PDB file of C-alpha atoms in Angstrom:
ATOM      1  CA  MET A  23      46.211-149.145 -31.560  1.00  0.00           C
ATOM      2  CA  SER A  24      46.194-152.759 -31.311  1.00  0.00           C
ATOM      3  CA  TYR A  25      43.360-155.076 -31.166  1.00  0.00           C
ATOM      4  CA  ALA A  26      43.376-158.544 -29.156  1.00  0.00           C
ATOM      5  CA  ALA A  27      42.300-161.607 -31.086  1.00  0.00           C
ATOM      6  CA  SER A  28      39.333-163.781 -30.003  1.00  0.00           C
ATOM      7  CA  ILE A  29      39.801-167.203 -28.915  1.00  0.00           C
ATOM      8  CA  PRO A  30      38.426-168.967 -31.942  1.00  0.00           C
ATOM      9  CA  SER A  31      36.515-171.684 -30.300  1.00  0.00           C
ATOM     10  CA  ASN A  32      34.742-172.615 -27.140  1.00  0.00           C
ATOM     11  CA  VAL A  33      36.929-173.322 -24.490  1.00  0.00           C
ATOM     12  CA  THR A  34      36.175-175.456 -21.222  1.00  0.00           C
ATOM     13  CA  ILE A  35      38.517-174.827 -18.095  1.00  0.00           C
ATOM     14  CA  ASN A  36      38.804-178.235 -16.636  1.00  0.00           C
ATOM     15  CA  PHE A  37      40.954-179.353 -13.962  1.00  0.00           C
ATOM     16  CA  ASP A  38      40.831-182.907 -14.681  1.00  0.00           C
ATOM     17  CA  ASN A  39      44.405-184.151 -15.806  1.00  0.00           C
ATOM     18  CA  ASN A  40      46.376-181.853 -13.734  1.00  0.00           C
ATOM     19  CA  GLY A  41      47.741-184.211 -11.178  1.00  0.00           C
ATOM     20  CA  PHE A  42      45.685-182.650  -8.158  1.00  0.00           C
ATOM     21  CA  VAL A  43      45.797-184.366  -4.475  1.00  0.00           C
ATOM     22  CA  ASP A  44      42.896-183.856  -2.621  1.00  0.00           C
ATOM     23  CA  LEU A  45      42.946-181.198  -0.070  1.00  0.00           C
ATOM     24  CA  LYS A  46      46.244-179.997  -1.392  1.00  0.00           C
ATOM     25  CA  ASP A  47      47.488-176.243  -0.926  1.00  0.00           C
ATOM     26  CA  HIS A  48      47.942-175.294  -4.768  1.00  0.00           C
ATOM     27  CA  GLY A  49      50.971-173.337  -3.350  1.00  0.00           C
ATOM     28  CA  SER A  50      49.505-170.377  -5.174  1.00  0.00           C
ATOM     29  CA  PRO A  51      46.489-167.855  -5.454  1.00  0.00           C
ATOM     30  CA  VAL A  52      47.205-168.388  -9.295  1.00  0.00           C
ATOM     31  CA  PHE A  53      46.184-171.308 -11.601  1.00  0.00           C
ATOM     32  CA  THR A  54      46.841-171.251 -15.218  1.00  0.00           C
ATOM     33  CA  GLN A  55      45.804-173.570 -18.084  1.00  0.00           C
ATOM     34  CA  GLY A  56      46.436-172.795 -21.321  1.00  0.00           C
ATOM     35  CA  ASP A  57      45.836-169.158 -22.124  1.00  0.00           C
ATOM     36  CA  PHE A  58      43.562-168.861 -18.699  1.00  0.00           C
ATOM     37  CA  LYS A  59      44.672-167.612 -15.557  1.00  0.00           C
ATOM     38  CA  LEU A  60      42.197-167.841 -12.242  1.00  0.00           C
ATOM     39  CA  THR A  61      43.627-165.592  -9.292  1.00  0.00           C
ATOM     40  CA  PHE A  62      41.932-166.040  -5.867  1.00  0.00           C
ATOM     41  CA  SER A  63      42.340-162.542  -4.028  1.00  0.00           C
ATOM     42  CA  ALA A  64      42.503-164.228  -0.261  1.00  0.00           C
ATOM     43  CA  ASN A  65      44.434-167.242  -0.204  1.00  0.00           C
ATOM     44  CA  ASN A  66      46.111-170.155  -2.297  1.00  0.00           C
ATOM     45  CA  TRP A  67      43.570-172.454  -4.136  1.00  0.00           C
ATOM     46  CA  ILE A  68      43.097-176.052  -2.708  1.00  0.00           C
ATOM     47  CA  GLN A  69      43.135-178.697  -5.078  1.00  0.00           C
ATOM     48  CA  LEU A  70      40.076-181.245  -5.114  1.00  0.00           C
ATOM     49  CA  VAL A  71      39.928-184.487  -6.880  1.00  0.00           C
ATOM     50  CA  ILE A  72      36.406-185.510  -7.342  1.00  0.00           C
ATOM     51  CA  GLN A  73      34.214-182.507  -5.750  1.00  0.00           C
ATOM     52  CA  GLY A  74      33.708-180.956  -8.841  1.00  0.00           C
ATOM     53  CA  GLN A  75      30.618-181.040 -11.106  1.00  0.00           C
ATOM     54  CA  ALA A  76      29.716-184.692 -11.998  1.00  0.00           C
ATOM     55  CA  GLY A  77      32.807-185.967  -9.767  1.00  0.00           C
ATOM     56  CA  SER A  78      35.460-184.158 -11.476  1.00  0.00           C
ATOM     57  CA  ALA A  79      38.423-182.259 -10.270  1.00  0.00           C
ATOM     58  CA  ALA A  80      37.811-178.558  -8.947  1.00  0.00           C
ATOM     59  CA  LEU A  81      39.553-175.735  -7.132  1.00  0.00           C
ATOM     60  CA  TYR A  82      38.592-174.817  -3.622  1.00  0.00           C
ATOM     61  CA  ALA A  83      38.532-171.181  -2.968  1.00  0.00           C
ATOM     62  CA  TYR A  84      38.653-171.165   1.104  1.00  0.00           C
ATOM     63  CA  GLY A  85      38.719-167.538   2.072  1.00  0.00           C
ATOM     64  CA  SER A  86      39.018-165.384   5.162  1.00  0.00           C
ATOM     65  CA  GLY A  87      35.312-165.532   6.290  1.00  0.00           C
ATOM     66  CA  SER A  88      35.368-162.001   7.232  1.00  0.00           C
ATOM     67  CA  SER A  89      35.556-159.726   4.094  1.00  0.00           C
ATOM     68  CA  SER A  90      34.608-159.708   0.357  1.00  0.00           C
ATOM     69  CA  GLU A  91      36.996-161.507  -2.052  1.00  0.00           C
ATOM     70  CA  THR A  92      37.231-161.924  -5.692  1.00  0.00           C
ATOM     71  CA  ILE A  93      38.002-164.524  -8.162  1.00  0.00           C
ATOM     72  CA  THR A  94      39.676-163.207 -11.270  1.00  0.00           C
ATOM     73  CA  ILE A  95      39.535-165.206 -14.865  1.00  0.00           C
ATOM     74  CA  GLU A  96      41.657-163.827 -17.603  1.00  0.00           C
ATOM     75  CA  THR A  97      43.697-164.411 -20.561  1.00  0.00           C
ATOM     76  CA  THR A  98      47.672-164.298 -20.165  1.00  0.00           C
ATOM     77  CA  SER A  99      47.681-163.027 -23.764  1.00  0.00           C
ATOM     78  CA  GLY A 100      44.846-160.443 -23.763  1.00  0.00           C
ATOM     79  CA  ASN A 101      42.900-162.594 -26.018  1.00  0.00           C
ATOM     80  CA  GLU A 102      39.037-162.273 -25.861  1.00  0.00           C
ATOM     81  CA  PHE A 103      36.839-164.843 -24.820  1.00  0.00           C
ATOM     82  CA  ASP A 104      32.850-165.183 -24.113  1.00  0.00           C
ATOM     83  CA  PHE A 105      32.318-166.101 -20.584  1.00  0.00           C
ATOM     84  CA  VAL A 106      28.994-168.130 -20.472  1.00  0.00           C
ATOM     85  CA  SER A 107      28.705-170.193 -17.482  1.00  0.00           C
ATOM     86  CA  PHE A 108      30.649-171.864 -14.471  1.00  0.00           C
ATOM     87  CA  TYR A 109      29.670-174.368 -11.784  1.00  0.00           C
ATOM     88  CA  ILE A 110      29.933-173.392  -7.992  1.00  0.00           C
ATOM     89  CA  ASN A 111      29.395-175.751  -4.815  1.00  0.00           C
ATOM     90  CA  ALA A 112      28.880-172.864  -2.444  1.00  0.00           C
ATOM     91  CA  LEU A 113      29.624-174.165   0.882  1.00  0.00           C
ATOM     92  CA  GLY A 114      28.919-171.089   3.076  1.00  0.00           C
ATOM     93  CA  GLY A 115      30.362-168.120   0.887  1.00  0.00           C
ATOM     94  CA  GLY A 116      28.829-167.601  -2.516  1.00  0.00           C
ATOM     95  CA  PHE A 117      29.022-164.525  -4.824  1.00  0.00           C
ATOM     96  CA  VAL A 118      26.969-161.301  -5.334  1.00  0.00           C
ATOM     97  CA  SER A 119      28.592-160.217  -8.407  1.00  0.00           C
ATOM     98  CA  ILE A 120      30.198-160.995 -11.883  1.00  0.00           C
ATOM     99  CA  GLU A 121      31.787-158.041 -14.078  1.00  0.00           C
ATOM    100  CA  GLY A 122      33.235-158.287 -17.464  1.00  0.00           C
ATOM    101  CA  PHE A 123      36.344-156.140 -18.670  1.00  0.00           C
ATOM    102  CA  ARG A 124      37.881-155.702 -22.046  1.00  0.00           C
ATOM    103  CA  ASP A 125      41.163-153.654 -22.235  1.00  0.00           C
ATOM    104  CA  GLY A 126      40.648-152.529 -18.812  1.00  0.00           C
ATOM    105  CA  ALA A 127      37.327-151.145 -19.140  1.00  0.00           C
ATOM    106  CA  SER A 128      34.215-152.689 -17.698  1.00  0.00           C
ATOM    107  CA  LEU A 129      31.489-153.831 -19.869  1.00  0.00           C
ATOM    108  CA  GLY A 130      28.952-154.229 -17.355  1.00  0.00           C
ATOM    109  CA  MET A 131      27.911-156.328 -14.239  1.00  0.00           C
ATOM    110  CA  GLN A 132      25.587-158.847 -13.471  1.00  0.00           C
ATOM    111  CA  THR A 133      24.067-159.310  -9.857  1.00  0.00           C
ATOM    112  CA  THR A 134      20.806-161.537 -10.336  1.00  0.00           C
ATOM    113  CA  GLY A 135      20.324-164.988 -11.649  1.00  0.00           C
ATOM    114  CA  THR A 136      20.657-168.592 -10.779  1.00  0.00           C
ATOM    115  CA  GLY A 137      23.210-168.868  -7.787  1.00  0.00           C
ATOM    116  CA  PHE A 138      23.735-165.123  -6.753  1.00  0.00           C
ATOM    117  CA  SER A 139      23.640-164.180  -3.509  1.00  0.00           C
ATOM    118  CA  GLN A 140      23.023-167.884  -2.365  1.00  0.00           C
ATOM    119  CA  TYR A 141      25.467-168.924   0.359  1.00  0.00           C
ATOM    120  CA  SER A 142      24.984-172.572  -0.105  1.00  0.00           C
ATOM    121  CA  GLY A 143      23.985-174.732  -2.823  1.00  0.00           C
ATOM    122  CA  ILE A 144      25.249-176.283  -5.829  1.00  0.00           C
ATOM    123  CA  PHE A 145      24.491-174.258  -8.994  1.00  0.00           C
ATOM    124  CA  THR A 146      25.582-173.846 -12.804  1.00  0.00           C
ATOM    125  CA  VAL A 147      25.384-170.298 -13.212  1.00  0.00           C
ATOM    126  CA  THR A 148      24.651-168.851 -16.906  1.00  0.00           C
ATOM    127  CA  LEU A 149      25.362-165.406 -17.625  1.00  0.00           C
ATOM    128  CA  ASN A 150      23.701-162.753 -19.443  1.00  0.00           C
ATOM    129  CA  ASN A 151      25.402-162.129 -22.871  1.00  0.00           C
ATOM    130  CA  THR A 152      26.286-158.867 -23.519  1.00  0.00           C
ATOM    131  CA  PRO A 153      28.700-157.905 -20.774  1.00  0.00           C
ATOM    132  CA  PHE A 154      30.430-161.218 -21.033  1.00  0.00           C
ATOM    133  CA  ASP A 155      30.876-161.113 -24.928  1.00  0.00           C
ATOM    134  CA  ASN A 156      34.451-160.569 -25.982  1.00  0.00           C
ATOM    135  CA  VAL A 157      35.925-159.970 -22.745  1.00  0.00           C
ATOM    136  CA  ASP A 158      39.590-160.409 -21.463  1.00  0.00           C
ATOM    137  CA  LYS A 159      38.786-160.384 -17.882  1.00  0.00           C
ATOM    138  CA  VAL A 160      36.093-161.343 -15.710  1.00  0.00           C
ATOM    139  CA  VAL A 161      35.606-160.754 -11.966  1.00  0.00           C
ATOM    140  CA  ILE A 162      33.654-162.837  -9.617  1.00  0.00           C
ATOM    141  CA  THR A 163      32.785-160.925  -6.031  1.00  0.00           C
ATOM    142  CA  SER A 164      31.862-162.987  -3.153  1.00  0.00           C
ATOM    143  CA  ASN A 165      29.419-162.251  -0.360  1.00  0.00           C
ATOM    144  CA  SER A 166      30.888-160.149   2.448  1.00  0.00           C
ATOM    145  CA  SER A 167      31.743-163.074   4.300  1.00  0.00           C
ATOM    146  CA  GLY A 168      34.124-164.209   1.419  1.00  0.00           C
ATOM    147  CA  PHE A 169      34.412-167.367  -0.693  1.00  0.00           C
ATOM    148  CA  THR A 170      34.149-171.040   0.684  1.00  0.00           C
ATOM    149  CA  ASP A 171      33.323-172.309  -2.515  1.00  0.00           C
ATOM    150  CA  ILE A 172      34.111-175.064  -5.001  1.00  0.00           C
ATOM    151  CA  PHE A 173      34.628-173.995  -8.561  1.00  0.00           C
ATOM    152  CA  ASP A 174      34.694-176.208 -11.637  1.00  0.00           C
TER     153      ASP A 174
END
């Protein structure tokens, strides 16, 4: 049996300094930075230059508008990380749940807290510790209308 190493220090996924062009189709539903990969289930990511937290760059998930969608955050190496918080500017989509995984097994799900089930608004979402400690994948699931949201 092999065990994945943990990422040794706090890592902030930051979209600044990626050469983004405002409102440009990223060309892929996958964004990779270092050991982290973010995958949008519905469409390609849209690059934003100043619409993130405090005027920073961000990724825009512009979905179908008619069905539930997911954003998966995972490590490319299988290393484990603690998922602590994220910024969302919900523009009519929003999310209903976040689930943490390790080695393919669910560690639990959070469905309540700041920003959950809100179709609009700006939120810094801080998660409960237990299901998001030492995970190698996190799945954020949208409301039934899909994502129309900015993530940073």
